[in-house]
Short mmCIF file of C-alpha atoms in Angstrom, two decimals:
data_model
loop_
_atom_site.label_atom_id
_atom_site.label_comp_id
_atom_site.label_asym_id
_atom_site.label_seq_id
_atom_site.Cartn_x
_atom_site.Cartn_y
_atom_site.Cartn_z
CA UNK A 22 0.00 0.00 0.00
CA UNK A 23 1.16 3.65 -0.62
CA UNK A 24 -0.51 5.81 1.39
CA UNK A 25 -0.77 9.39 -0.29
CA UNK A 26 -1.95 11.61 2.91
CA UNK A 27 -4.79 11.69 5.19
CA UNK A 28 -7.73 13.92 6.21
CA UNK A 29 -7.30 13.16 10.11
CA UNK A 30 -8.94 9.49 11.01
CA UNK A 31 -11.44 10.10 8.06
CA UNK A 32 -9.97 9.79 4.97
CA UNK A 33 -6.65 7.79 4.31
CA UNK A 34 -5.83 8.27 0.66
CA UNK A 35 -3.91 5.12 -0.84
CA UNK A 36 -3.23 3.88 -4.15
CA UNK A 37 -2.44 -0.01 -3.76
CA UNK A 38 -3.51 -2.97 -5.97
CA UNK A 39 -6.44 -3.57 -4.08
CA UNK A 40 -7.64 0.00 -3.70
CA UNK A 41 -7.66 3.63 -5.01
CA UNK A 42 -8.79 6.47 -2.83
CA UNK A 43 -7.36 9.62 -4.05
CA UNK A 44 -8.05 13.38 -5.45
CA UNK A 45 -7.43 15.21 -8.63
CA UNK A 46 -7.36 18.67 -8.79
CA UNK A 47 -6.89 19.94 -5.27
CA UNK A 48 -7.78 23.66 -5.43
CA UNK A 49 -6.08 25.40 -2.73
CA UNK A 50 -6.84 29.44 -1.93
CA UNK A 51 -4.61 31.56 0.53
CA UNK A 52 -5.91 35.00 1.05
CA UNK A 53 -5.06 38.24 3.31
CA UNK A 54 -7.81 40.61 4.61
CA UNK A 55 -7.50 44.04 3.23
CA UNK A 56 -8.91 47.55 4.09
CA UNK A 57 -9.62 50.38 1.99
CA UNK A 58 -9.80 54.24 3.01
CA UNK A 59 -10.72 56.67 0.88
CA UNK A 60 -8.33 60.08 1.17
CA UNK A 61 -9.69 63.36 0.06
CA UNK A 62 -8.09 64.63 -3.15
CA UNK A 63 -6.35 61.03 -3.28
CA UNK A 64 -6.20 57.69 -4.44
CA UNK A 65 -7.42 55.11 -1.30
CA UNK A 66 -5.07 53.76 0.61
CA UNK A 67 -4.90 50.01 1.50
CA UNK A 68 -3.98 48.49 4.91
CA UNK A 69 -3.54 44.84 5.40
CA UNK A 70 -5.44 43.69 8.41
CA UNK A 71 -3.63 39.87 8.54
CA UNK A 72 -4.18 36.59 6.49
CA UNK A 73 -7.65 35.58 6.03
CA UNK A 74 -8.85 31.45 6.54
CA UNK A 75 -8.31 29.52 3.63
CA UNK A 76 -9.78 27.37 1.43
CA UNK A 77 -9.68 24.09 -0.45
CA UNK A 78 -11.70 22.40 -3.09
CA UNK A 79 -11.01 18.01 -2.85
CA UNK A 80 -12.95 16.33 -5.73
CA UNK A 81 -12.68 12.44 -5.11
CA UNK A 82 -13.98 9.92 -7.10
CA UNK A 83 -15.27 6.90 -5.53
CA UNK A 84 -16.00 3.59 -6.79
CA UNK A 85 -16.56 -0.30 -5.85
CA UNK A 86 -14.12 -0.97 -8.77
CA UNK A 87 -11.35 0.75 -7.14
CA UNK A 88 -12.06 -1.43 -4.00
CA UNK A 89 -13.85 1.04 -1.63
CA UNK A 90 -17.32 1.32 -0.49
CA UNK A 91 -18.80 4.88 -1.61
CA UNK A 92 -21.72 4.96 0.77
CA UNK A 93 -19.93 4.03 3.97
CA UNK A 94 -17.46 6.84 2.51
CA UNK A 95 -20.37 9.39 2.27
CA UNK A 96 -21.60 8.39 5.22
CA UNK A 97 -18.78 9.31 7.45
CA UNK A 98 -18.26 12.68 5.59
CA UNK A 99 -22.18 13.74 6.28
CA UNK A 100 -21.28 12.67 9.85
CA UNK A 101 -18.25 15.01 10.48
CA UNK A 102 -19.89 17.66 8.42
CA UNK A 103 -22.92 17.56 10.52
CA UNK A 104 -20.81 17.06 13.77
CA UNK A 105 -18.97 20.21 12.98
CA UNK A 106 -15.37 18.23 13.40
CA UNK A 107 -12.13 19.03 12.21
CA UNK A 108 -9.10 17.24 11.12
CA UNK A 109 -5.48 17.63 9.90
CA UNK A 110 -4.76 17.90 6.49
CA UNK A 111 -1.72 15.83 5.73
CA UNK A 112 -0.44 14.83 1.72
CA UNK A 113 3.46 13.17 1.46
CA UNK A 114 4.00 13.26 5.37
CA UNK A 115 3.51 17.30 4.78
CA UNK A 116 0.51 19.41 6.80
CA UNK A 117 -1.19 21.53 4.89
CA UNK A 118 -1.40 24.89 6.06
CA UNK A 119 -1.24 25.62 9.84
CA UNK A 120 -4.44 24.60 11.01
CA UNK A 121 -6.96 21.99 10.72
CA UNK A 122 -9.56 21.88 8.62
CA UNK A 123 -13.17 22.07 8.73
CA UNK A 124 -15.67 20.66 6.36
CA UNK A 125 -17.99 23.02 5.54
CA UNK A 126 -19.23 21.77 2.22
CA UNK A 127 -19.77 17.82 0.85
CA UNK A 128 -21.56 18.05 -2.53
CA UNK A 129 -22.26 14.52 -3.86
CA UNK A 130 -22.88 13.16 -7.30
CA UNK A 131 -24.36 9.28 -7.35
CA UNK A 132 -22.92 7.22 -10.50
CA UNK A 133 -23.87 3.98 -10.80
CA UNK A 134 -26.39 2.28 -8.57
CA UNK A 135 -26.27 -1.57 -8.86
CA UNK A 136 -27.79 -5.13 -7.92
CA UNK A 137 -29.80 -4.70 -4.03
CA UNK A 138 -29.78 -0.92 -4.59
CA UNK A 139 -25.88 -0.87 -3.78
CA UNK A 140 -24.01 2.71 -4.64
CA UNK A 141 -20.93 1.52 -6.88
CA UNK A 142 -19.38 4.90 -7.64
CA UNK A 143 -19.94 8.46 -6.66
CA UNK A 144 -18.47 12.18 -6.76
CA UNK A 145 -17.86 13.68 -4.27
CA UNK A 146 -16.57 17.70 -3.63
CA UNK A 147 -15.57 18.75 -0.39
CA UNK A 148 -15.14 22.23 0.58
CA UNK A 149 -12.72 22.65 3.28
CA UNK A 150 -11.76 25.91 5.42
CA UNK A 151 -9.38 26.54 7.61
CA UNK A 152 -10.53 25.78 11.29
CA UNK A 153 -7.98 28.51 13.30
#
């Protein structure tokens, strides 16, 4: 198994022969507050008020074929949303950023449902933010 990173004791991503849980296309946004003032007779002037939270956008694909089970998957993601928790972001033995991270959006998208009603492959989007 080659583990890729983690999202605290939620997620592990791996890539093995028996299973694929990873990303593609992490969007990541860092981003300072600002402050404008408007001078008489002048052009505003800025002032930085500090760094603002940021954000990341995790598409994950998720699929029986790839050896995981997408339901039990989105089911512990509505859980921590809903529970308000928040983990460490970790990817190559690196944190990412200097906090941990709160879910504050998990948008969904149901492939393939087969035999029994089973979920075989699914979406998923989460929207993280910084938790400081």
């Amino acid at each position: 198994m080659a583990q890729i990173g983690n999202l605290g004791s939620l997620i592990t991503f791996e890539v093995s022969s028996d299973k694929i849980l990873t990303f593609s296309k992490l969007t990541r946004t860092v981003k300072g507050r600002w402050n404008t003032h408007n001078v008489i007779s002048g052009k505003p002037v800025s002032e930085f008020l500090g760094p603002d939270v940021g954000t990341i956008q995790l598409p994950i694909y998720l699929s029986v074929m790839h050896g995981v089970k997408p339901i039990d998957i989105l089911d512990a993601i509505n859980d921590a949303v809903e529970n308000g928790e928040a983990f460490t972001f970790v990817i190559g033995g690196r944190k990412i950023g200097n906090y941990q991270w709160k879910i504050t959006n998990a948008s969904e998208v149901w492939g393939s449902v087969i035999k029994d009603g089973q979920l075989a492959s699914a979406n998923l989007t989460l929207t993280l933010e910084e938790y400081a």
